[in-house]
């Protein structure tokens, strides 16, 4: 079985996502009990993209989330380093550049875009998988126009620690078991629960975003803090 470890070697992470690409969107819906649609809607509202804007959707996977940003006329670059994920998404849409979404292979630590290219940048459930989070946040700042915005949707922690520990234990046991019913690589979902447990809380991530040079950092909890939505701006 292919799975990544918490050192997040980029080759291991990419290979792991390649191995689950075909059923990734289905498993997301099942494992989130359908909440991923609500989380995506909240992210779209926070990005608030409109006609004439260019949005970077980093760690876009199959590009399911990317399509949501085009509803008001924005153009979207769906970027991911898993070729398997990008291939599945492009096949579903009928091409690598369709319906306002253009697929680009790229690494979050070395984004293949010029400085100040995007009006908004966003990453959902992907920052946690990056080998160097601080560098990725700095790269996102580099490619964002002055006045542009950052939106991060990521698993987080319940504000009550005993409940958060119980949730973490439940995910450690439950995610691989459920994934085993739908996937040939349930070990990938063991990594998911481990990476969530090791991830900083809402305030900790906000400090990282600020340290990377972003301004006006704020967050709000979704589903009681199971997921957190962080938003920030590039002011200079």
Coordinates of N, CA and C in Angstrom, one line a residue, residues 40 51 59 102 141 146 154 170 179 197 202 205 213:
X40 N -17.0 23.5 1.2 CA -16.7 24.1 0.0 C -17.5 25.3 -0.3
X51 N -16.2 38.0 -12.0 CA -15.8 38.1 -13.4 C -14.6 39.0 -13.6
X59 N -3.4 22.7 -4.6 CA -3.8 21.4 -4.1 C -5.2 21.1 -4.5
X102 N -8.4 25.7 -15.8 CA -7.2 25.2 -16.5 C -6.3 24.5 -15.5
X141 N 2.0 34.1 -1.2 CA 2.0 35.6 -1.1 C 2.7 36.2 -2.4
X146 N -1.0 42.7 -5.0 CA -1.2 43.6 -3.9 C -2.7 43.9 -3.8
X154 N -9.1 24.1 6.1 CA -8.2 23.0 6.5 C -8.8 22.4 7.8
X170 N -11.3 8.9 17.4 CA -12.3 8.3 16.6 C -11.9 8.3 15.1
X179 N -12.6 3.8 4.9 CA -11.9 3.9 3.6 C -11.7 2.5 3.1
X197 N -4.0 15.3 13.5 CA -3.6 15.4 14.9 C -2.3 16.2 15.1
X202 N -6.2 26.6 15.4 CA -6.5 27.8 14.6 C -5.6 29.0 14.8
X205 N -2.0 28.3 13.3 CA -2.0 28.5 11.8 C -2.0 30.0 11.5
X213 N 4.0 37.1 6.0 CA 3.8 38.4 5.4 C 2.4 38.8 5.1

